[in-house]
Each structure stands twice: as C-alpha cells, then as structure tokens.
JSON list of N, CA and C in Angstrom, two decimals:
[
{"chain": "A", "resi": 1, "resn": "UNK", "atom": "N", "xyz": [-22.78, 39.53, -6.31]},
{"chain": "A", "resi": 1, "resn": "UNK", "atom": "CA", "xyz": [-22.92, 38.41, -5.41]},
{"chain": "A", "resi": 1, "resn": "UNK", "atom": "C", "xyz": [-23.44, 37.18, -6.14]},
{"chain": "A", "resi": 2, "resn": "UNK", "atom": "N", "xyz": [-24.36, 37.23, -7.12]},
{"chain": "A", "resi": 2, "resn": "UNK", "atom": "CA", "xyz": [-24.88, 36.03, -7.86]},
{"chain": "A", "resi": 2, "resn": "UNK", "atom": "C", "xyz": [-24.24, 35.88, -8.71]},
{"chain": "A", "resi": 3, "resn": "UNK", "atom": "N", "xyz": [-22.96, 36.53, -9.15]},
{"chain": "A", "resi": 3, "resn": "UNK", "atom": "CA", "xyz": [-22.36, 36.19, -10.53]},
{"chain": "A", "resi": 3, "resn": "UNK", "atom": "C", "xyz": [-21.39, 35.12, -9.51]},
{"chain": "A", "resi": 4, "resn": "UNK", "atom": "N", "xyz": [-21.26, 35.14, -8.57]},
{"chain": "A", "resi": 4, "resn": "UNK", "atom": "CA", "xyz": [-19.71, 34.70, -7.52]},
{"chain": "A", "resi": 4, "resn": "UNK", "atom": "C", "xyz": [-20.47, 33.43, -7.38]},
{"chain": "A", "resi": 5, "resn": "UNK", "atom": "N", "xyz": [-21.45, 33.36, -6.42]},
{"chain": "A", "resi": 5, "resn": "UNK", "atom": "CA", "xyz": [-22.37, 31.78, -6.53]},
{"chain": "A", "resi": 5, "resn": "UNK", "atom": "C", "xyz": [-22.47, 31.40, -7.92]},
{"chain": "A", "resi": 6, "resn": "UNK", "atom": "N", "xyz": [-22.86, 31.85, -8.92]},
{"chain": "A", "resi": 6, "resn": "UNK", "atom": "CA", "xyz": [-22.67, 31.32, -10.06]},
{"chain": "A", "resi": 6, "resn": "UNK", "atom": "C", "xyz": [-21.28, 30.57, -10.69]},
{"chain": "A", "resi": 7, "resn": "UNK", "atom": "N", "xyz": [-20.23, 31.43, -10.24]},
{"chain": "A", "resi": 7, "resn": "UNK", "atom": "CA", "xyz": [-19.15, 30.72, -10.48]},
{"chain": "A", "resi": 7, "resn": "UNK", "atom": "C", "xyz": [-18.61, 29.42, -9.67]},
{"chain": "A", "resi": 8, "resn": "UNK", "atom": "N", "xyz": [-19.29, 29.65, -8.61]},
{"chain": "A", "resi": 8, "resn": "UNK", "atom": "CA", "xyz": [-18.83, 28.97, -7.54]},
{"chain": "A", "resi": 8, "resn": "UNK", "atom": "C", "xyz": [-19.52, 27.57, -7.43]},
{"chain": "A", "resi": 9, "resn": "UNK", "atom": "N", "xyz": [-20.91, 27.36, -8.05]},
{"chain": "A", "resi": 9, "resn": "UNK", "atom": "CA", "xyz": [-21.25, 26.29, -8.82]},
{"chain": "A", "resi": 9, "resn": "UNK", "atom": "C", "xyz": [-20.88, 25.67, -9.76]},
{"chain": "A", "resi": 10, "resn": "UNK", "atom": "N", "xyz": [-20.66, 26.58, -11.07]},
{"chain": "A", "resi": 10, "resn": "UNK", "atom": "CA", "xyz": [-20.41, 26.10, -12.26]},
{"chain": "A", "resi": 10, "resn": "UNK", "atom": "C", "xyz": [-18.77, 25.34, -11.72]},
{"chain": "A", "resi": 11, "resn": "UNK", "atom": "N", "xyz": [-17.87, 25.52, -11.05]},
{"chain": "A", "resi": 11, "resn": "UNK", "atom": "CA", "xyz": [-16.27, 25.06, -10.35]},
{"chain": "A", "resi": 11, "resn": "UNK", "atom": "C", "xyz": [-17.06, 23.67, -9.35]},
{"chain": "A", "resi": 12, "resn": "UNK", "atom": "N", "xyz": [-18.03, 23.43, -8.78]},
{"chain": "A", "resi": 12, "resn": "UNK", "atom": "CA", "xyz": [-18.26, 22.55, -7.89]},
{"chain": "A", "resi": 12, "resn": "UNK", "atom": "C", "xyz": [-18.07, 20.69, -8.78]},
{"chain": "A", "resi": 13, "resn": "UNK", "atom": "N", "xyz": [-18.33, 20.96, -9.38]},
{"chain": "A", "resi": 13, "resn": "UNK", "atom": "CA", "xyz": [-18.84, 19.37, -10.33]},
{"chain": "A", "resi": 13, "resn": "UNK", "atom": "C", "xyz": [-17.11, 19.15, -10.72]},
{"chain": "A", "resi": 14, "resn": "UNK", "atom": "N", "xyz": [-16.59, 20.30, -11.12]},
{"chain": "A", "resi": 14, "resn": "UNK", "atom": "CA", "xyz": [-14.95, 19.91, -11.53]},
{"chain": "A", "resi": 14, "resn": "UNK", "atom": "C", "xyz": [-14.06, 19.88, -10.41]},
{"chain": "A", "resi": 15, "resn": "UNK", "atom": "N", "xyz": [-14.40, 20.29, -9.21]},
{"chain": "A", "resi": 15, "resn": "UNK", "atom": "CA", "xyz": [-13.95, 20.05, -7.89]},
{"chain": "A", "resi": 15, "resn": "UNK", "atom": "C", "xyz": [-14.15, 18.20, -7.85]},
{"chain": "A", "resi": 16, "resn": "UNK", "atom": "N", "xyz": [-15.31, 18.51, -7.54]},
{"chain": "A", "resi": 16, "resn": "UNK", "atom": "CA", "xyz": [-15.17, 16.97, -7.37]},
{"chain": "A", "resi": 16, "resn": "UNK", "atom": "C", "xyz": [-14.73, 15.79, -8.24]},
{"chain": "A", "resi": 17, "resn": "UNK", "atom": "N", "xyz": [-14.32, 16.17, -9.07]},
{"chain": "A", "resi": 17, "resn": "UNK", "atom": "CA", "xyz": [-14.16, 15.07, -10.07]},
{"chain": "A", "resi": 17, "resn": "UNK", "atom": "C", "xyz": [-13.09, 15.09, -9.68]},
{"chain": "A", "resi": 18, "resn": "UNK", "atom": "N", "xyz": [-11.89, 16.18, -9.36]},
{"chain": "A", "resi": 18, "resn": "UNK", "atom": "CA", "xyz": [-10.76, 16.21, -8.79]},
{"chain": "A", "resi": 18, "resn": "UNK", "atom": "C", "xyz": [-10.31, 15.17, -7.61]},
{"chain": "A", "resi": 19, "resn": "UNK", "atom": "N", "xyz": [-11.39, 15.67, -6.73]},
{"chain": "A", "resi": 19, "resn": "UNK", "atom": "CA", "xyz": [-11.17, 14.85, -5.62]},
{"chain": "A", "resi": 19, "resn": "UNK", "atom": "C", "xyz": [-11.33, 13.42, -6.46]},
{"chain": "A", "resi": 20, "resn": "UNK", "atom": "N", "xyz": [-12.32, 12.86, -6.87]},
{"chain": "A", "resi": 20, "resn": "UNK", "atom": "CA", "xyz": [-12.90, 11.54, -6.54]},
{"chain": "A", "resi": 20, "resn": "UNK", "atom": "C", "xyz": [-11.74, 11.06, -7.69]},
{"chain": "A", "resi": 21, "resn": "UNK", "atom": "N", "xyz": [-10.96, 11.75, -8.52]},
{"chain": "A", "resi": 21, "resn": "UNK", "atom": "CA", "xyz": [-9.69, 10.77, -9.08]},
{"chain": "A", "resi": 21, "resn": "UNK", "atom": "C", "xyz": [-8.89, 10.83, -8.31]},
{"chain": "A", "resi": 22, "resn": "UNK", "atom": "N", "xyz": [-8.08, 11.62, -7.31]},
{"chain": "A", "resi": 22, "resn": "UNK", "atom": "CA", "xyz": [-7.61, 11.76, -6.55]},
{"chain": "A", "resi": 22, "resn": "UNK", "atom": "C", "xyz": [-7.50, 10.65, -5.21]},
{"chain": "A", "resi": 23, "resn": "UNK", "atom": "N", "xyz": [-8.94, 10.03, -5.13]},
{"chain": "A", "resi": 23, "resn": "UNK", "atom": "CA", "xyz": [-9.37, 9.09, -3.94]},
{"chain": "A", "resi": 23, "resn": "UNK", "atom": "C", "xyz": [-9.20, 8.16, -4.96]},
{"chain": "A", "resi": 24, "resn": "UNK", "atom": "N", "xyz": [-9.41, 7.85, -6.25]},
{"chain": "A", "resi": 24, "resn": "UNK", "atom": "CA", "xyz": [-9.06, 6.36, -6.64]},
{"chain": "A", "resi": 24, "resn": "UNK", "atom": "C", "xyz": [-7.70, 6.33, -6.95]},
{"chain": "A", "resi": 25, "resn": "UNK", "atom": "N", "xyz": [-6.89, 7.52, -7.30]},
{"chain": "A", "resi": 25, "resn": "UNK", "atom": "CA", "xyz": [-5.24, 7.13, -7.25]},
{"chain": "A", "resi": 25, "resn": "UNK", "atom": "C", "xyz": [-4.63, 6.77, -6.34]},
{"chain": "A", "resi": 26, "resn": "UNK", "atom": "N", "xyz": [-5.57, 6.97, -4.83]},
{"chain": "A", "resi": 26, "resn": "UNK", "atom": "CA", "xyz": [-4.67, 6.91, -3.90]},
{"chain": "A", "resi": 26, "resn": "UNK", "atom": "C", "xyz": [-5.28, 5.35, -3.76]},
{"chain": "A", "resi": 27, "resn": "UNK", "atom": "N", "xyz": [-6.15, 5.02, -3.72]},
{"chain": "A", "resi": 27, "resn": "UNK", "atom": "CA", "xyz": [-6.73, 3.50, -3.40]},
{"chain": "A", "resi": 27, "resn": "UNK", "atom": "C", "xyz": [-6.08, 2.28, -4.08]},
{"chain": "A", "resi": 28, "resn": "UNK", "atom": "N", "xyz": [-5.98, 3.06, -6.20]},
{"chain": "A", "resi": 28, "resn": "UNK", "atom": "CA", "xyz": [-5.14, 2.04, -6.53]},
{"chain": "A", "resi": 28, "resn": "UNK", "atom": "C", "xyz": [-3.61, 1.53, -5.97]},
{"chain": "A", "resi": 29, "resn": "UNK", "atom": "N", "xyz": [-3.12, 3.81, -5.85]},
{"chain": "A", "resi": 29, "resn": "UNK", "atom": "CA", "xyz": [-1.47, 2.72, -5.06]},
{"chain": "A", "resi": 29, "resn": "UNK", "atom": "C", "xyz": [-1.22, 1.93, -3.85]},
{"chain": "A", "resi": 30, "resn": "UNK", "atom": "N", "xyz": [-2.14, 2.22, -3.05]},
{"chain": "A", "resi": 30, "resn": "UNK", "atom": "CA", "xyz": [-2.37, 1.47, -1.71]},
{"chain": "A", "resi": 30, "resn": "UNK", "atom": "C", "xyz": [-2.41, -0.26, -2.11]},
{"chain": "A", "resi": 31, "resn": "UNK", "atom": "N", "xyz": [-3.45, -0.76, -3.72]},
{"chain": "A", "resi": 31, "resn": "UNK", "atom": "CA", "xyz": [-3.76, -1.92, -3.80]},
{"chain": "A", "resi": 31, "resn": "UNK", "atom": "C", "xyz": [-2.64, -2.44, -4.12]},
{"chain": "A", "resi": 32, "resn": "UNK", "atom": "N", "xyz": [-1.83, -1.82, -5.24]},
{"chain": "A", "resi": 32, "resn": "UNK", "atom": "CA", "xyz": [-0.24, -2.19, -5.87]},
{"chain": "A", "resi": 32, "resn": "UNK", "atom": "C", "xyz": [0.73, -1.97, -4.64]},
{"chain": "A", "resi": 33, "resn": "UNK", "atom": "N", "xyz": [0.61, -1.49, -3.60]},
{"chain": "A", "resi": 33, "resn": "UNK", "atom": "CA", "xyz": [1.73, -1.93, -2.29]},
{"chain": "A", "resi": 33, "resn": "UNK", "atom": "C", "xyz": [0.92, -3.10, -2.01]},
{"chain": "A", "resi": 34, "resn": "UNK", "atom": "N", "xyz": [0.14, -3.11, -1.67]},
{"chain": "A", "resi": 34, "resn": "UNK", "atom": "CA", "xyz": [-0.56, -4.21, -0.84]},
{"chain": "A", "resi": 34, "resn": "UNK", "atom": "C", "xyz": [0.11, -5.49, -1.84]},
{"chain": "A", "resi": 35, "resn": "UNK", "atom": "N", "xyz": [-0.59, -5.78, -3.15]},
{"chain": "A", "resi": 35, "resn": "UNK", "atom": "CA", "xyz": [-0.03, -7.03, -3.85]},
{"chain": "A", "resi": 35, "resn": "UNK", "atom": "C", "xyz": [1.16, -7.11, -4.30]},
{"chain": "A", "resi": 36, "resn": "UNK", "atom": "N", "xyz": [1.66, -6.32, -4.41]},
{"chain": "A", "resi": 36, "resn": "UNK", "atom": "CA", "xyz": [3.18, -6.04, -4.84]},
{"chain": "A", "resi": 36, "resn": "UNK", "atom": "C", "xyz": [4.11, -6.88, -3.17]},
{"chain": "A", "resi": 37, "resn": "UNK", "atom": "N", "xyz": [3.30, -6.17, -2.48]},
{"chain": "A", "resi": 37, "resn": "UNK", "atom": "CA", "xyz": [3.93, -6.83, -0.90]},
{"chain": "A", "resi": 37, "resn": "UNK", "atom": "C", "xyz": [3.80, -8.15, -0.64]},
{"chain": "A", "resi": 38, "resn": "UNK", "atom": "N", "xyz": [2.84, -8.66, -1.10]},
{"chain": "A", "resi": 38, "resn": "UNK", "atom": "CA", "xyz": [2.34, -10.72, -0.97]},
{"chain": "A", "resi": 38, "resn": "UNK", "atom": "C", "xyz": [2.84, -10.97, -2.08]},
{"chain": "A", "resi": 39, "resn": "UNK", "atom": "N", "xyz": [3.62, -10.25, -3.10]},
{"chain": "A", "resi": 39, "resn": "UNK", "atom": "CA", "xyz": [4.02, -11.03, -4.18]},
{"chain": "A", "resi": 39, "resn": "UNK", "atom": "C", "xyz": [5.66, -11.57, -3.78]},
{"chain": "A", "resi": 40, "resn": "UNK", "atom": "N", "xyz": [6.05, -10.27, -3.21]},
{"chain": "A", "resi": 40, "resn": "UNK", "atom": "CA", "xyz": [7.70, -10.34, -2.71]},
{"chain": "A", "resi": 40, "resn": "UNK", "atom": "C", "xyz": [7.77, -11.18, -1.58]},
{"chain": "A", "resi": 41, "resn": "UNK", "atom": "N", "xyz": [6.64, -11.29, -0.48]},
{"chain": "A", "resi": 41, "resn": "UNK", "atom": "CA", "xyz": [6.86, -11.97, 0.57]},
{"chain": "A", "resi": 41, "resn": "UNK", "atom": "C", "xyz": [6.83, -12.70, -0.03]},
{"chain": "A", "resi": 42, "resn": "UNK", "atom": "N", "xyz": [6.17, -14.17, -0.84]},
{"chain": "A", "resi": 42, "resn": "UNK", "atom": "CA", "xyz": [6.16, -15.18, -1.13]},
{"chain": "A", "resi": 42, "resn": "UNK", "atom": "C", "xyz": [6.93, -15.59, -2.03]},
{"chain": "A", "resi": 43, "resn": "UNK", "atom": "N", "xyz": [7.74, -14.91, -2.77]},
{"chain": "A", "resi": 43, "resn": "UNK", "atom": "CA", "xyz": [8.53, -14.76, -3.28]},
{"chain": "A", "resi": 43, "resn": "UNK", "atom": "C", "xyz": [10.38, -14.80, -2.77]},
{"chain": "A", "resi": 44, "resn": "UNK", "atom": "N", "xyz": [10.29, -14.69, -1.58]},
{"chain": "A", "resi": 44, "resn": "UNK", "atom": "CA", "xyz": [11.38, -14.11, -0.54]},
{"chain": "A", "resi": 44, "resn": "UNK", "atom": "C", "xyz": [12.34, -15.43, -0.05]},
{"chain": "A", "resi": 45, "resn": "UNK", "atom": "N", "xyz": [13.27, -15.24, 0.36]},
{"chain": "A", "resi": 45, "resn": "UNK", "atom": "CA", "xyz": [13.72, -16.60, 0.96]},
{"chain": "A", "resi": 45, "resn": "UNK", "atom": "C", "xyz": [13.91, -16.68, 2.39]},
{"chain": "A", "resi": 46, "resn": "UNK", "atom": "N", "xyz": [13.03, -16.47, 2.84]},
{"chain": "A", "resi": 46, "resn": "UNK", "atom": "CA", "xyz": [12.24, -16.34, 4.34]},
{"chain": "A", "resi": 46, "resn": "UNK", "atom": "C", "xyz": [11.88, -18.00, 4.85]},
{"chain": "A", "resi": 47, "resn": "UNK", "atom": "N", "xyz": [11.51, -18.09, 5.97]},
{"chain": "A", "resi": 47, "resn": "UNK", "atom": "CA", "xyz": [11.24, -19.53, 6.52]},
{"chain": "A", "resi": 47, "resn": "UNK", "atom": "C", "xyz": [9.77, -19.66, 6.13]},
{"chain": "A", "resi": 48, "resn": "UNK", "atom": "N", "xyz": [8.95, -20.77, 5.80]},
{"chain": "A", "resi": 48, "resn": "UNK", "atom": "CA", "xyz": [7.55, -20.69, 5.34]},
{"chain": "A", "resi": 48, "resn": "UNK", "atom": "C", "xyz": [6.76, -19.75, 7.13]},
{"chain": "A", "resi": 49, "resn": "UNK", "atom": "N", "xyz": [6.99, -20.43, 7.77]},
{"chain": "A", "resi": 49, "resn": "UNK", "atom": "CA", "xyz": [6.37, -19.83, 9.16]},
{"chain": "A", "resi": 49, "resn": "UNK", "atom": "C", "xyz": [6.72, -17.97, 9.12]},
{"chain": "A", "resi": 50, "resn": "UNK", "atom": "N", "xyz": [7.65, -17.57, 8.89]},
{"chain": "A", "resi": 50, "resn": "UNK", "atom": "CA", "xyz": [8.05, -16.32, 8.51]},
{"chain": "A", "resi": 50, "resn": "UNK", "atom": "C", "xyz": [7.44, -15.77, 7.09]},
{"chain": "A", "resi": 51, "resn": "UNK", "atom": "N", "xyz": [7.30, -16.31, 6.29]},
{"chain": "A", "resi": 51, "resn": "UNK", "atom": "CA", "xyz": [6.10, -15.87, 5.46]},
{"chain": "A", "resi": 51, "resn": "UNK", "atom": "C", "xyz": [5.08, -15.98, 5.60]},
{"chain": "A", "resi": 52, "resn": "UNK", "atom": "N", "xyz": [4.79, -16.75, 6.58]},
{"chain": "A", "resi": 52, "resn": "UNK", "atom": "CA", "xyz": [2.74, -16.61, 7.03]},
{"chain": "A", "resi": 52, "resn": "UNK", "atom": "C", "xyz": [2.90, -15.68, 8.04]},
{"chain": "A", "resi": 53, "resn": "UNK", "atom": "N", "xyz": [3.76, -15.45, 9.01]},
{"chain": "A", "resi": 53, "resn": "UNK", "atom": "CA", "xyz": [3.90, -14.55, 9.44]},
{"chain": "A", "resi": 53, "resn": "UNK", "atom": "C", "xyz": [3.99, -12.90, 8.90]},
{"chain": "A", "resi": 54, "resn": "UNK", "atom": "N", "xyz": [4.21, -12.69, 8.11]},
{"chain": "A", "resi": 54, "resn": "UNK", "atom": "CA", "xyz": [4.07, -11.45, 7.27]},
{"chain": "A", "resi": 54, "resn": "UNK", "atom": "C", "xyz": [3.03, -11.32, 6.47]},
{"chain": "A", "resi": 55, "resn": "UNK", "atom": "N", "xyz": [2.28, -12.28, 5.86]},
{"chain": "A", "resi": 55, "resn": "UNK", "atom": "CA", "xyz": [0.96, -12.51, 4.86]},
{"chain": "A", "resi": 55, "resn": "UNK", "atom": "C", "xyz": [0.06, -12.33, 5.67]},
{"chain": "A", "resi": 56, "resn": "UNK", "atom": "N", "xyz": [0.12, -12.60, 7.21]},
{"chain": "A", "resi": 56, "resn": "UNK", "atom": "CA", "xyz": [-1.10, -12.58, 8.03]},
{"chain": "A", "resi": 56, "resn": "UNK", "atom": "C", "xyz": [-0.84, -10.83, 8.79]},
{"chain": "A", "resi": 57, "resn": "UNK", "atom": "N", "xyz": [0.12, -10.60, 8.85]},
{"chain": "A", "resi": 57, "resn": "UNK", "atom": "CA", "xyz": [0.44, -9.10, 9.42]},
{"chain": "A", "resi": 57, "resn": "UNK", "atom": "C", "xyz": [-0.02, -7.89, 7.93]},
{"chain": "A", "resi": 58, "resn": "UNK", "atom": "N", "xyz": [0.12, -8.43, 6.79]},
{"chain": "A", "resi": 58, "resn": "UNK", "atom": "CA", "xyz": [-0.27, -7.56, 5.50]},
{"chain": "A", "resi": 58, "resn": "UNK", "atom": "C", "xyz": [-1.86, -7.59, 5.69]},
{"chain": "A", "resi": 59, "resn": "UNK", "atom": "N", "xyz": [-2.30, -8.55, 5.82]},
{"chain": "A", "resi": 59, "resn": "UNK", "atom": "CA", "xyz": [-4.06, -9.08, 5.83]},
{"chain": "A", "resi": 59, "resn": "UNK", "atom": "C", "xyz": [-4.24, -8.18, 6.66]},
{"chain": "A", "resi": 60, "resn": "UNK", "atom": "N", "xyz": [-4.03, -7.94, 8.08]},
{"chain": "A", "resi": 60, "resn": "UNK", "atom": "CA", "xyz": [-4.51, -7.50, 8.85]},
{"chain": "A", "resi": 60, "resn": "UNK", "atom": "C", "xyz": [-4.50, -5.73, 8.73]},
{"chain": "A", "resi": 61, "resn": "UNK", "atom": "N", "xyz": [-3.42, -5.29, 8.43]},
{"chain": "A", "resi": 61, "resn": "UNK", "atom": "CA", "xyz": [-2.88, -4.45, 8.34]},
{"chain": "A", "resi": 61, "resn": "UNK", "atom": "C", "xyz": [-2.55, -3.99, 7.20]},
{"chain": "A", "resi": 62, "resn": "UNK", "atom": "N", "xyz": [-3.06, -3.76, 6.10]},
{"chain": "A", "resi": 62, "resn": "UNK", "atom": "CA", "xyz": [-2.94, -4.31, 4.39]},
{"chain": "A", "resi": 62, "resn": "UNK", "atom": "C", "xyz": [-1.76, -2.64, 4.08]},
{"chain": "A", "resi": 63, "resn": "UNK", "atom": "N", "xyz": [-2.10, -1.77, 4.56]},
{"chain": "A", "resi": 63, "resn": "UNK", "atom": "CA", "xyz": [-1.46, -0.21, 4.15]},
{"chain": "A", "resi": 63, "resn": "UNK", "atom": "C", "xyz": [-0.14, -0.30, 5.46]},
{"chain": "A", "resi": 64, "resn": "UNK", "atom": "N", "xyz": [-0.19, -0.92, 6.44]},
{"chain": "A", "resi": 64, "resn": "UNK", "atom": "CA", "xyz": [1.02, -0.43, 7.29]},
{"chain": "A", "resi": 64, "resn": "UNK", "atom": "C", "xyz": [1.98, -1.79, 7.22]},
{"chain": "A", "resi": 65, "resn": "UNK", "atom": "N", "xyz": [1.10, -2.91, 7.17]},
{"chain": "A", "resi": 65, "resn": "UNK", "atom": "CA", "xyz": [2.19, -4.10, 7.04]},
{"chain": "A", "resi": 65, "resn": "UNK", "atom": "C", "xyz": [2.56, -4.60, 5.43]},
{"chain": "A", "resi": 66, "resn": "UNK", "atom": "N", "xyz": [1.86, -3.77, 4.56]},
{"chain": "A", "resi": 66, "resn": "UNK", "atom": "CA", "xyz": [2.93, -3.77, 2.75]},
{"chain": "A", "resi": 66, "resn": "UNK", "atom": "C", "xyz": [4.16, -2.80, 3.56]},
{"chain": "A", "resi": 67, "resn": "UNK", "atom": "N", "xyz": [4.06, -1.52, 3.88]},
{"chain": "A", "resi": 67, "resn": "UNK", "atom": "CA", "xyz": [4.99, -0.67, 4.63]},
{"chain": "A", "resi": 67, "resn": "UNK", "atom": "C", "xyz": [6.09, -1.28, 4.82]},
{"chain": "A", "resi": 68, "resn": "UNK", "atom": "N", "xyz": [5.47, -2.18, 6.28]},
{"chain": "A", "resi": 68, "resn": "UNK", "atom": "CA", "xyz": [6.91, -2.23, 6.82]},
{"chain": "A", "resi": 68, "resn": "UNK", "atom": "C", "xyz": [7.74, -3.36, 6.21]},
{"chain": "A", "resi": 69, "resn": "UNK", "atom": "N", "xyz": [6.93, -4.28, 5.72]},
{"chain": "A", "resi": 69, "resn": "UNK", "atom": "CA", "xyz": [7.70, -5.47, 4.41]},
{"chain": "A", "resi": 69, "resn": "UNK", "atom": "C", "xyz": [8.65, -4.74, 3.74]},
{"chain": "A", "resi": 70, "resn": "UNK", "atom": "N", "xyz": [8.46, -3.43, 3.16]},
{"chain": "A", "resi": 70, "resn": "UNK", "atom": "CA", "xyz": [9.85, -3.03, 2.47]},
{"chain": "A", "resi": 70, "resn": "UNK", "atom": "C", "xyz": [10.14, -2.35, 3.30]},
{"chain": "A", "resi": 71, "resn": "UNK", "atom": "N", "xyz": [9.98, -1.30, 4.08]},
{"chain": "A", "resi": 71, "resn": "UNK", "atom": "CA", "xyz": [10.63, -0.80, 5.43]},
{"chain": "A", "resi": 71, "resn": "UNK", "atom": "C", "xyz": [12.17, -1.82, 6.13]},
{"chain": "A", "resi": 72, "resn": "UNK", "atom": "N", "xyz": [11.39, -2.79, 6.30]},
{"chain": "A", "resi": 72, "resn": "UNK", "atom": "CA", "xyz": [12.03, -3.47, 7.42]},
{"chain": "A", "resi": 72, "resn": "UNK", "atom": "C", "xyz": [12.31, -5.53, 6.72]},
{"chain": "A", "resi": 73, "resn": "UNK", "atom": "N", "xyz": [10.81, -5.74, 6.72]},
{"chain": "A", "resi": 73, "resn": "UNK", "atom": "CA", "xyz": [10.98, -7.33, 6.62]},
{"chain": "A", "resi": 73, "resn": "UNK", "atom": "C", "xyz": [12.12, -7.62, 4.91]},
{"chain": "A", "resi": 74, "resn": "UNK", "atom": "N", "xyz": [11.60, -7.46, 4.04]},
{"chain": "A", "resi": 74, "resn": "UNK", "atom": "CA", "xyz": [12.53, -7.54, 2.88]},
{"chain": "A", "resi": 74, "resn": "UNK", "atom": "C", "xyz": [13.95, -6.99, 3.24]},
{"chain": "A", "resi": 75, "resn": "UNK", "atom": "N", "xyz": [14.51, -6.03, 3.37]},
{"chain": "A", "resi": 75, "resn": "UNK", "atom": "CA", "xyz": [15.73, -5.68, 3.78]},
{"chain": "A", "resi": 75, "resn": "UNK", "atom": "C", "xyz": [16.33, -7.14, 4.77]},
{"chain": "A", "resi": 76, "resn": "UNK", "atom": "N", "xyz": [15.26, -7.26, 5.79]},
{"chain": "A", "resi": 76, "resn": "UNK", "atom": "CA", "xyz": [16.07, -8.61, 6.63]},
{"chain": "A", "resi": 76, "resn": "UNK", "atom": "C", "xyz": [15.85, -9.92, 5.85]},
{"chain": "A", "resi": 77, "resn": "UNK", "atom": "N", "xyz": [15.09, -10.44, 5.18]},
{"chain": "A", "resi": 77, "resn": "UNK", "atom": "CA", "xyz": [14.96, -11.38, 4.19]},
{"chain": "A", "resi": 77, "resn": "UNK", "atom": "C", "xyz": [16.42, -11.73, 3.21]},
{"chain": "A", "resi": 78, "resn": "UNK", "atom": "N", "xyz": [17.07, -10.12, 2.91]},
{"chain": "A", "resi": 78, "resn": "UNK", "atom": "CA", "xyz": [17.85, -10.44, 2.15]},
{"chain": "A", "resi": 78, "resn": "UNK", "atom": "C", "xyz": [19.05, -10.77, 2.90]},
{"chain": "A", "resi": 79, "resn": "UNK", "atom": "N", "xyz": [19.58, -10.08, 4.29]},
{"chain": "A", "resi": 79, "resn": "UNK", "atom": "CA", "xyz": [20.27, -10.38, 4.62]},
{"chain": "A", "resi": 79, "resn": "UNK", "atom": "C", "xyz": [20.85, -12.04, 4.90]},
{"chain": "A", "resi": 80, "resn": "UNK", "atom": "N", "xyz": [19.40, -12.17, 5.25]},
{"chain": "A", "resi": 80, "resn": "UNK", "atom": "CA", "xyz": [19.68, -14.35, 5.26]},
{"chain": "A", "resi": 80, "resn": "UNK", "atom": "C", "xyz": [19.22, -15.14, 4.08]},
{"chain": "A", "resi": 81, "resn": "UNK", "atom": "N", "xyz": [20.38, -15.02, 2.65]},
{"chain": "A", "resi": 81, "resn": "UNK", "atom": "CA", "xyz": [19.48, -15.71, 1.97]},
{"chain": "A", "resi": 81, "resn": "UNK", "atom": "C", "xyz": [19.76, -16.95, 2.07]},
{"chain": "A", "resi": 82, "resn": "UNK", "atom": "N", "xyz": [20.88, -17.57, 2.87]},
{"chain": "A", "resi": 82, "resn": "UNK", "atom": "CA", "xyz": [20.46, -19.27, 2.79]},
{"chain": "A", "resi": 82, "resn": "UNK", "atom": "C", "xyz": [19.91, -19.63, 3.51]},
{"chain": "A", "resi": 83, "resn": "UNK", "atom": "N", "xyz": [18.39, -18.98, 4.21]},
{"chain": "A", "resi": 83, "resn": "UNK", "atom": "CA", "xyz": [17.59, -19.80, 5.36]},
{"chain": "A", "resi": 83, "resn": "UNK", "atom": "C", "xyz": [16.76, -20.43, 3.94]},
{"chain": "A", "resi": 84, "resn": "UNK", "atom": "N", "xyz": [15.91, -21.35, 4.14]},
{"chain": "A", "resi": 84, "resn": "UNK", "atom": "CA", "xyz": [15.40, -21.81, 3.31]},
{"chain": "A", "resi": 84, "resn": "UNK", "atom": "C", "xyz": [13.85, -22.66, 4.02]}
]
C-alpha cells in the first residue's frame, strides 16, 4: 500500500506539468486564432462598418467570433471582392 502512494506521488509533479503545458498550448492557439482573425478581418475587402463590425464581435467574443470569421465571415468577404 505505501509503495502505491509512493508511486503515486513521485507521478503527481509530472502530471501536472502535463496538464499546465497542455493549458498553455491551448491558450497560445486560442491567442493565434484570435490575432490571426483581426489580422484577416482588417485585411479583408469588407465595408469599413463591416469590419468594425467583426473586430467588435472578436473583442467580445475573442474564441467564438475568431471561429466564425473563418467559419462564415471570410468565406462571405471573399465572395464580394469589389465592395470596397
């Protein structure tokens, strides 16, 4: 029984190190959608009001509105590229 807690400590410290890279891989890709997403919106040939419109929906919403920018808004961006 104390050799099992023993192991089961000596595994705790490399557990977590697991996790806690694990929580910053996921944080960095979340940050690279997020700026990657205000880089393309502003980037886009969208109406300026239609790009504050999406910059203010990313702000708010930084993990679901990078999403739907390539989901949805970029795909329709391209379809109109001579709005200007």
């Amino acid at each position: 029984m104390q050799a099992q807690l023993a192991h089961q400590m000596a595994l705790a410290p490399t557990g977590d190190i697991v996790i806690a890279c694990a929580g910053a891989a996921v944080v960095v890709g979340a940050l690279a959608l997020f700026f990657g997403a205000l880089l393309s919106i502003v980037r886009s040939d969208l109406t300026t009001g239609m790009k504050l419109v999406w910059i203010v929906f990313s702000f708010m919403a930084p993990f679901l509105g990078s999403l739907l920018w390539f989901l949805i808004g970029r795909r329709d961006a391209q379809r109109r590229p001579g709005i200007a």
